[in-house]
């Protein structure tokens, strides 16, 4: 019997979730959103029969639901995931996992208690480049990754002013928590080592300058709050001796938007990189997936060729959730990893606020 799933949140990501769930053979039986108009519009767009404005009512009305997919502002990830898990549903939750590590740990504990899958949409792990690179890493071609540089740097990429993205109480922060994908991907390649210390700085330049707005995001809210960073840079050490540096921004004056993980292993270095145009237009993107070795006394560059994937794994990651529930694939991420990632994000904000290194 096919998995029955409901979408919570009618935002832009619902298009990828619905495509992926259906490709995996799941049935999308309901959509819930506090905004009735948005819920009805998206339900019609995606061909979903049942519409709710109250998640509790949906869970009561549809006991046959196996899973929910949470696509709402970050503040509501933990409460909605806890509500769905308590009702015995598997949960696929958009990134970031929660506002902080404490919330993520509560979600992990709830999933363990009811023995249900809790997975997060770290869609960059589901890109063809990441699957290919992980195969090389798993087969031992890279050795131990000593160091890694994780980057998601945007030039004019503020996702709206005064809406939930720029309101720390609703989002948990700016690009550091929003664009945490590459920090996650770097950790994934490194084997998710246990963090030891972090030193980070955040910067607020351009965060209220409307000419730094991205071509996507949500509408501006005239009297809304903008109290998040525009960029963050940091350095993380791990108990294993490994180290990672990161750079994330919504507004920094770089030539192109860069989404990348570069690493240096004991046997090979490597890079997974997407370069967007400065304003993030997909059809000019340049993708790279390469390994760097030293063979017969000379440097060698190996180009790993994979099919292009404009959605950056967003469809494939939804497919993985369904297959993981159904026992057909290993889950691409675990609640433990989500908690560890959120400890790094929490530590980065604490280090930036205190100006001091933070033990994790
Ligand atoms: N993986 C990715 O590439 C990616 C990209 C964009 C956004 N996201 C994530 O998706 C989530 C949603 O972002 P968005 O851009 O779609 O936001 P959005 O504001 O466009 O849409 C969110 C929807 O959630 C609804 N909503 C808010 N609170 C709710 C609640 N308590 N219960 C039910 N519905 C509620 C809103 O009415 C709105 O329709 C965020 O966590 C964001 O980080 C992920």
Short mmCIF file of C-alpha atoms and ligand atoms in Angstrom, two decimals:
data_model
loop_
_atom_site.label_atom_id
_atom_site.label_comp_id
_atom_site.label_asym_id
_atom_site.label_seq_id
_atom_site.Cartn_x
_atom_site.Cartn_y
_atom_site.Cartn_z
CA UNK A 1 0.00 0.00 0.00
CA UNK A 2 1.32 3.46 -0.85
CA UNK A 3 2.46 5.87 1.85
CA UNK A 4 -0.13 8.57 2.60
CA UNK A 5 1.32 11.99 3.28
CA UNK A 6 0.13 15.54 4.00
CA UNK A 7 1.87 18.81 3.18
CA UNK A 8 1.96 21.44 5.94
CA UNK A 9 2.77 24.86 4.46
CA UNK A 10 1.87 26.05 0.98
CA UNK A 11 5.16 27.83 0.26
CA UNK A 12 7.39 27.49 -2.80
CA UNK A 13 9.12 24.26 -1.71
CA UNK A 14 5.79 22.38 -1.82
CA UNK A 15 6.25 22.03 -5.60
CA UNK A 16 9.41 19.94 -5.12
CA UNK A 17 8.03 17.94 -2.19
CA UNK A 18 4.85 16.97 -4.06
CA UNK A 19 6.81 15.99 -7.20
CA UNK A 20 9.25 13.86 -5.22
CA UNK A 21 6.62 12.17 -3.05
CA UNK A 22 4.56 11.25 -6.12
CA UNK A 23 7.59 10.01 -8.06
CA UNK A 24 8.27 7.70 -5.10
CA UNK A 25 4.69 6.39 -5.34
CA UNK A 26 3.26 8.16 -2.28
CA UNK A 27 -0.26 9.56 -2.16
CA UNK A 28 -0.63 13.20 -1.06
CA UNK A 29 -3.99 13.25 0.66
CA UNK A 30 -4.08 16.68 2.34
CA UNK A 31 -2.57 20.13 2.55
CA UNK A 32 -2.70 22.34 5.65
CA UNK A 33 -1.81 26.01 5.92
CA UNK A 34 -2.94 28.65 8.40
CA UNK A 35 -3.63 30.85 5.40
CA UNK A 36 -6.82 29.45 3.85
CA UNK A 37 -6.39 31.23 0.53
CA UNK A 38 -2.81 29.96 0.16
CA UNK A 39 -3.89 26.45 1.17
CA UNK A 40 -6.74 26.34 -1.35
CA UNK A 41 -4.63 27.80 -4.16
CA UNK A 42 -1.79 25.32 -3.62
CA UNK A 43 -4.13 22.35 -3.14
CA UNK A 44 -5.73 23.19 -6.51
CA UNK A 45 -2.30 23.70 -8.12
CA UNK A 46 -0.98 20.34 -6.90
CA UNK A 47 -4.23 18.40 -7.18
CA UNK A 48 -4.67 17.69 -3.46
CA UNK A 49 -8.23 16.95 -2.33
CA UNK A 50 -8.36 17.80 1.37
CA UNK A 51 -7.55 21.27 2.69
CA UNK A 52 -7.14 22.26 6.35
CA UNK A 53 -6.23 25.43 8.19
CA UNK A 54 -5.66 23.56 11.46
CA UNK A 55 -3.07 20.77 11.67
CA UNK A 56 -4.67 19.22 14.78
CA UNK A 57 -7.98 18.93 12.94
CA UNK A 58 -6.24 17.33 9.95
CA UNK A 59 -4.49 14.77 12.16
CA UNK A 60 -7.80 13.90 13.84
CA UNK A 61 -9.74 13.72 10.56
CA UNK A 62 -7.23 11.59 8.66
CA UNK A 63 -6.03 8.74 10.90
CA UNK A 64 -4.79 6.94 7.77
CA UNK A 65 -2.00 9.52 7.33
CA UNK A 66 1.46 7.94 7.56
CA UNK A 67 3.58 11.07 7.29
CA UNK A 68 3.68 14.84 7.08
CA UNK A 69 5.98 17.23 5.30
CA UNK A 70 6.64 20.51 7.13
CA UNK A 71 7.31 23.56 4.91
CA UNK A 72 6.64 26.54 7.16
CA UNK A 73 8.73 29.33 8.74
CA UNK A 74 11.50 27.96 10.97
CA UNK A 75 9.87 28.85 14.32
CA UNK A 76 7.09 26.37 13.63
CA UNK A 77 9.29 23.40 12.61
CA UNK A 78 9.72 22.01 16.14
CA UNK A 79 6.13 22.48 17.41
CA UNK A 80 4.57 21.01 14.25
CA UNK A 81 7.05 18.12 14.14
CA UNK A 82 6.36 17.32 17.80
CA UNK A 83 2.61 17.47 17.18
CA UNK A 84 2.85 15.11 14.17
CA UNK A 85 5.26 12.71 15.87
CA UNK A 86 3.00 12.51 18.94
CA UNK A 87 0.21 11.54 16.54
CA UNK A 88 2.48 8.71 15.30
CA UNK A 89 3.39 10.22 11.90
CA UNK A 90 6.76 10.14 10.13
CA UNK A 91 8.09 13.67 9.62
CA UNK A 92 9.96 15.28 6.74
CA UNK A 93 10.87 18.80 7.81
CA UNK A 94 12.38 21.63 5.81
CA UNK A 95 15.75 22.98 6.85
CA UNK A 96 16.91 24.34 9.24
CA UNK A 97 15.87 21.51 11.57
CA UNK A 98 14.68 24.03 14.21
CA UNK A 99 15.56 27.38 15.76
CA UNK A 100 18.31 25.79 17.88
CA UNK A 101 19.89 22.52 19.09
CA UNK A 102 17.59 22.27 22.13
CA UNK A 103 14.51 22.15 19.89
CA UNK A 104 16.20 19.72 17.49
CA UNK A 105 17.07 17.42 20.43
CA UNK A 106 13.41 17.46 21.58
CA UNK A 107 12.32 16.49 18.04
CA UNK A 108 14.87 13.65 17.96
CA UNK A 109 13.69 12.37 21.37
CA UNK A 110 10.04 12.47 20.25
CA UNK A 111 10.84 10.51 17.06
CA UNK A 112 12.73 7.88 19.04
CA UNK A 113 9.87 7.56 21.52
CA UNK A 114 7.27 6.80 18.85
CA UNK A 115 9.74 4.96 16.56
CA UNK A 116 9.00 7.13 13.54
CA UNK A 117 11.34 8.58 10.93
CA UNK A 118 12.35 12.21 11.41
CA UNK A 119 14.24 13.55 8.40
CA UNK A 120 15.21 17.02 7.24
CA UNK A 121 15.37 18.49 3.78
CA UNK A 122 19.13 18.75 3.40
CA UNK A 123 18.47 18.55 -0.33
CA UNK A 124 22.07 19.27 -1.31
CA UNK A 125 23.00 15.78 -0.09
CA UNK A 126 20.60 14.44 -2.75
CA UNK A 127 22.29 16.21 -5.68
CA UNK A 128 23.92 13.89 -8.24
CA UNK A 129 27.27 15.54 -7.40
CA UNK A 130 26.91 14.66 -3.71
CA UNK A 131 25.86 11.07 -4.39
CA UNK A 132 28.88 10.66 -6.70
CA UNK A 133 31.30 12.31 -4.28
CA UNK A 134 30.03 10.20 -1.37
CA UNK A 135 30.69 7.05 -3.41
CA UNK A 136 34.31 8.10 -3.95
CA UNK A 137 34.65 8.96 -0.25
CA UNK A 138 33.02 5.67 0.86
CA UNK A 139 35.28 3.64 -1.46
CA UNK A 140 38.35 5.19 0.21
CA UNK A 141 39.49 7.33 -2.75
CA UNK A 142 39.71 10.46 -0.60
CA UNK A 143 41.16 9.10 2.66
CA UNK A 144 40.52 11.15 5.78
CA UNK A 145 39.21 14.63 5.07
CA UNK A 146 41.39 16.85 7.24
CA UNK A 147 39.96 20.21 6.29
CA UNK A 148 36.94 21.53 4.48
CA UNK A 149 35.65 24.93 3.32
CA UNK A 150 31.87 25.36 3.17
CA UNK A 151 30.43 28.36 1.32
CA UNK A 152 27.09 29.77 0.33
CA UNK A 153 27.75 33.37 -0.53
CA UNK A 154 25.15 35.58 -2.20
CA UNK A 155 25.65 39.04 -3.61
CA UNK A 156 22.12 40.44 -3.65
CA UNK A 157 20.17 37.69 -1.94
CA UNK A 158 18.19 39.11 0.99
CA UNK A 159 14.90 37.14 0.89
CA UNK A 160 12.58 40.08 1.63
CA UNK A 161 12.67 42.75 4.34
CA UNK A 162 10.62 42.59 7.54
CA UNK A 163 9.05 39.20 6.79
CA UNK A 164 9.80 36.04 8.75
CA UNK A 165 13.20 35.46 7.09
CA UNK A 166 14.69 38.66 8.58
CA UNK A 167 12.94 38.35 11.96
CA UNK A 168 15.21 36.39 14.33
CA UNK A 169 12.34 35.29 16.57
CA UNK A 170 10.69 33.58 13.58
CA UNK A 171 13.76 32.46 11.60
CA UNK A 172 16.45 31.87 14.23
CA UNK A 173 18.79 34.13 12.25
CA UNK A 174 19.91 35.20 8.79
CA UNK A 175 22.05 33.36 6.21
CA UNK A 176 23.97 31.39 8.83
CA UNK A 177 20.85 29.36 9.73
CA UNK A 178 19.08 29.78 6.35
CA UNK A 179 22.00 28.72 4.13
CA UNK A 180 23.36 26.02 6.46
CA UNK A 181 23.25 23.49 3.58
CA UNK A 182 26.96 23.65 2.72
CA UNK A 183 28.06 23.36 6.35
CA UNK A 184 25.86 20.25 6.49
CA UNK A 185 27.29 18.90 3.22
CA UNK A 186 30.86 19.46 4.38
CA UNK A 187 30.11 17.66 7.67
CA UNK A 188 28.48 14.83 5.70
CA UNK A 189 31.57 14.39 3.53
CA UNK A 190 33.78 14.51 6.67
CA UNK A 191 31.74 11.77 8.39
CA UNK A 192 29.85 14.13 10.74
CA UNK A 193 32.70 14.37 13.29
CA UNK A 194 31.90 15.60 16.80
CA UNK A 195 32.57 19.35 17.01
CA UNK A 196 35.02 20.65 19.64
CA UNK A 197 35.25 24.47 19.31
CA UNK A 198 33.95 27.27 17.10
CA UNK A 199 35.02 30.84 16.46
CA UNK A 200 32.69 32.96 14.33
CA UNK A 201 31.73 36.51 13.43
CA UNK A 202 28.52 37.87 11.95
CA UNK A 203 28.17 41.10 9.92
CA UNK A 204 25.14 43.34 9.32
CA UNK A 205 26.28 45.42 6.33
CA UNK A 206 23.55 46.02 3.69
CA UNK A 207 20.89 44.10 5.68
CA UNK A 208 18.39 46.99 5.35
CA UNK A 209 19.47 48.07 1.84
CA UNK A 210 16.59 47.23 -0.52
CA UNK A 211 18.95 47.07 -3.52
CA UNK A 212 20.43 43.87 -1.99
CA UNK A 213 17.09 42.02 -2.23
CA UNK A 214 17.14 38.64 -4.00
CA UNK A 215 14.93 37.77 -6.98
CA UNK A 216 13.08 35.17 -4.84
CA UNK A 217 11.87 35.10 -1.23
CA UNK A 218 8.79 36.57 0.38
CA UNK A 219 7.09 39.99 0.12
CA UNK A 220 8.50 42.87 2.19
CA UNK A 221 6.60 43.79 5.36
CA UNK A 222 6.70 47.58 5.77
CA UNK A 223 6.73 47.71 9.57
CA UNK A 224 8.31 44.26 10.02
CA UNK A 225 11.47 43.41 11.96
CA UNK A 226 14.90 43.07 10.37
CA UNK A 227 17.29 41.97 13.12
CA UNK A 228 19.42 39.22 11.54
CA UNK A 229 22.94 39.13 10.10
CA UNK A 230 23.79 39.66 6.41
CA UNK A 231 26.87 37.40 6.54
CA UNK A 232 28.72 35.01 8.86
CA UNK A 233 32.24 33.59 8.76
CA UNK A 234 33.69 30.99 11.10
CA UNK A 235 36.04 28.16 11.90
CA UNK A 236 35.08 24.86 13.55
CA UNK A 237 37.45 22.29 15.04
CA UNK A 238 36.44 18.68 15.70
CA UNK A 239 37.43 16.15 18.39
CA UNK A 240 38.91 14.01 15.59
CA UNK A 241 41.46 16.71 14.67
CA UNK A 242 39.56 17.75 11.52
CA UNK A 243 38.65 21.40 10.85
CA UNK A 244 36.14 23.37 8.76
CA UNK A 245 35.87 27.00 7.76
CA UNK A 246 32.64 28.49 6.49
CA UNK A 247 31.33 31.63 4.79
CA UNK A 248 27.64 32.38 4.32
CA UNK A 249 25.93 35.54 3.15
CA UNK A 250 22.81 37.06 1.71
CA UNK A 251 24.56 40.35 0.91
CA UNK A 252 28.28 40.47 0.15
CA UNK A 253 30.04 41.89 -2.89
CA UNK A 254 31.23 38.68 -4.60
CA UNK A 255 31.43 38.17 -8.38
CA UNK A 256 29.01 35.21 -8.50
CA UNK A 257 26.80 33.49 -5.98
CA UNK A 258 28.84 30.47 -4.88
CA UNK A 259 27.46 27.29 -3.32
CA UNK A 260 30.37 24.98 -2.59
CA UNK A 261 32.21 22.50 -0.44
CA UNK A 262 35.94 22.10 -1.03
CA UNK A 263 37.92 19.53 0.97
CA UNK A 264 41.44 18.28 1.44
CA UNK A 265 41.73 14.54 2.11
CA UNK A 266 44.83 12.48 2.85
CA UNK A 267 44.51 10.76 -0.57
CA UNK A 268 42.63 13.36 -2.63
CA UNK A 269 41.10 16.79 -2.45
CA UNK A 270 37.75 17.58 -4.03
CA UNK A 271 35.10 20.14 -4.75
CA UNK A 272 31.35 20.23 -5.32
CA UNK A 273 30.49 23.71 -6.51
CA UNK A 274 27.65 25.59 -8.15
CA UNK A 275 28.31 29.12 -9.37
CA UNK A 276 25.12 31.07 -10.02
CA UNK A 277 24.94 34.40 -11.74
CA UNK A 278 25.14 37.23 -9.19
CA UNK A 279 21.38 37.28 -8.81
CA UNK A 280 20.91 33.52 -8.69
CA UNK A 281 19.49 32.86 -12.16
CA UNK A 282 19.63 29.10 -12.71
CA UNK A 283 20.30 28.83 -16.44
CA UNK A 284 23.70 30.49 -16.14
CA UNK A 285 24.84 28.16 -13.34
CA UNK A 286 28.23 26.46 -13.66
CA UNK A 287 28.47 23.10 -11.86
CA UNK A 288 31.73 21.42 -10.85
CA UNK A 289 32.31 18.03 -9.25
CA UNK A 290 36.02 17.23 -9.13
CA UNK A 291 38.67 15.23 -7.32
CA UNK A 292 42.28 16.42 -7.09
CA UNK A 293 45.01 13.79 -6.75
CA UNK A 294 48.76 13.47 -7.14
CA UNK A 295 49.72 10.59 -9.46
CA UNK A 296 53.17 9.51 -10.69
CA UNK A 297 54.70 12.65 -9.29
CA UNK A 298 52.21 15.04 -10.89
CA UNK A 299 48.95 16.78 -9.95
CA UNK A 300 45.87 15.23 -11.61
CA UNK A 301 42.37 16.75 -11.82
CA UNK A 302 39.49 14.30 -12.17
CA UNK A 303 36.19 15.57 -13.50
CA UNK A 304 33.25 13.51 -12.16
CA UNK A 305 30.50 13.70 -14.75
CA UNK A 306 26.91 13.61 -13.44
CA UNK A 307 23.54 14.60 -14.96
CA UNK A 308 22.55 18.25 -14.39
CA UNK A 309 20.01 18.79 -11.61
CA UNK A 310 18.59 22.33 -11.56
CA UNK A 311 16.41 21.61 -8.46
CA UNK A 312 19.60 20.85 -6.48
CA UNK A 313 18.35 17.54 -5.07
CA UNK A 314 15.03 18.92 -3.82
CA UNK A 315 12.98 16.29 -5.67
CA UNK A 316 15.43 13.45 -5.00
CA UNK A 317 15.52 14.21 -1.29
CA UNK A 318 11.70 13.96 -1.04
CA UNK A 319 11.93 10.61 -2.87
CA UNK A 320 14.52 9.46 -0.32
CA UNK A 321 12.17 10.29 2.57
CA UNK A 322 9.42 8.04 1.17
CA UNK A 323 11.86 5.25 0.34
CA UNK A 324 13.41 5.51 3.81
CA UNK A 325 9.96 5.17 5.43
CA UNK A 326 9.19 2.20 3.22
CA UNK A 327 12.57 0.59 4.01
CA UNK A 328 13.84 0.75 0.42
CA UNK A 329 16.70 3.23 0.95
CA UNK A 330 18.88 4.37 3.82
CA UNK A 331 17.82 7.83 5.03
CA UNK A 332 20.08 10.58 3.69
CA UNK A 333 20.19 12.23 7.13
CA UNK A 334 19.57 11.44 10.78
CA UNK A 335 18.20 13.37 13.78
CA UNK A 336 21.62 13.03 15.51
CA UNK A 337 23.24 14.89 12.64
CA UNK A 338 20.58 17.60 12.83
CA UNK A 339 21.27 18.14 16.53
CA UNK A 340 25.03 18.26 15.91
CA UNK A 341 24.56 20.77 13.06
CA UNK A 342 22.34 22.99 15.22
CA UNK A 343 24.98 22.94 18.00
CA UNK A 344 27.44 24.40 15.49
CA UNK A 345 24.93 27.09 14.42
CA UNK A 346 24.14 27.94 18.08
CA UNK A 347 27.88 28.06 18.84
CA UNK A 348 28.51 30.37 15.87
CA UNK A 349 25.87 32.86 17.06
CA UNK A 350 27.20 32.69 20.63
CA UNK A 351 30.79 33.22 19.48
CA UNK A 352 29.72 36.16 17.31
CA UNK A 353 27.78 37.71 20.21
CA UNK A 354 30.55 37.27 22.80
CA UNK A 355 33.54 37.75 20.50
CA UNK A 356 35.05 34.59 21.99
CA UNK A 357 35.65 31.00 20.89
CA UNK A 358 32.94 28.62 22.12
CA UNK A 359 33.41 25.01 23.31
CA UNK A 360 30.74 22.80 21.75
N1 LIG B 1 15.42 23.37 1.00
C1 LIG B 1 15.36 24.52 0.34
O1 LIG B 1 16.03 24.71 -0.68
C2 LIG B 1 14.45 25.62 0.84
C3 LIG B 1 14.21 26.75 0.03
C4 LIG B 1 13.34 27.72 0.50
C5 LIG B 1 12.74 27.59 1.74
N2 LIG B 1 13.03 26.48 2.52
C6 LIG B 1 12.43 26.33 3.85
O2 LIG B 1 11.02 26.12 3.71
C7 LIG B 1 10.33 26.67 4.83
C8 LIG B 1 9.23 27.57 4.32
O3 LIG B 1 9.81 28.61 3.55
P1 LIG B 1 8.94 29.36 2.43
O4 LIG B 1 9.90 30.21 1.68
O5 LIG B 1 8.09 28.38 1.72
O6 LIG B 1 8.02 30.28 3.35
P2 LIG B 1 6.68 31.03 2.94
O7 LIG B 1 6.51 32.11 3.93
O8 LIG B 1 6.67 31.35 1.48
O9 LIG B 1 5.52 29.92 3.11
C9 LIG B 1 5.28 29.34 4.31
C10 LIG B 1 3.80 28.94 4.40
O10 LIG B 1 3.62 28.39 5.70
C11 LIG B 1 2.36 28.84 6.20
N3 LIG B 1 2.42 28.74 7.67
C12 LIG B 1 3.04 29.55 8.54
N4 LIG B 1 2.89 29.09 9.80
C13 LIG B 1 2.16 27.94 9.71
C14 LIG B 1 1.69 27.00 10.67
N5 LIG B 1 1.96 27.16 11.97
N6 LIG B 1 0.95 25.97 10.24
C15 LIG B 1 0.67 25.82 8.93
N7 LIG B 1 1.10 26.68 7.98
C16 LIG B 1 1.84 27.72 8.35
C17 LIG B 1 2.22 30.25 5.66
O11 LIG B 1 0.88 30.67 5.67
C18 LIG B 1 2.83 30.11 4.26
O12 LIG B 1 1.83 29.80 3.30
C19 LIG B 1 11.38 27.39 5.67
O13 LIG B 1 11.77 26.60 6.74
C20 LIG B 1 12.57 27.57 4.72
O14 LIG B 1 13.81 27.58 5.39
C21 LIG B 1 13.86 25.51 2.06
#
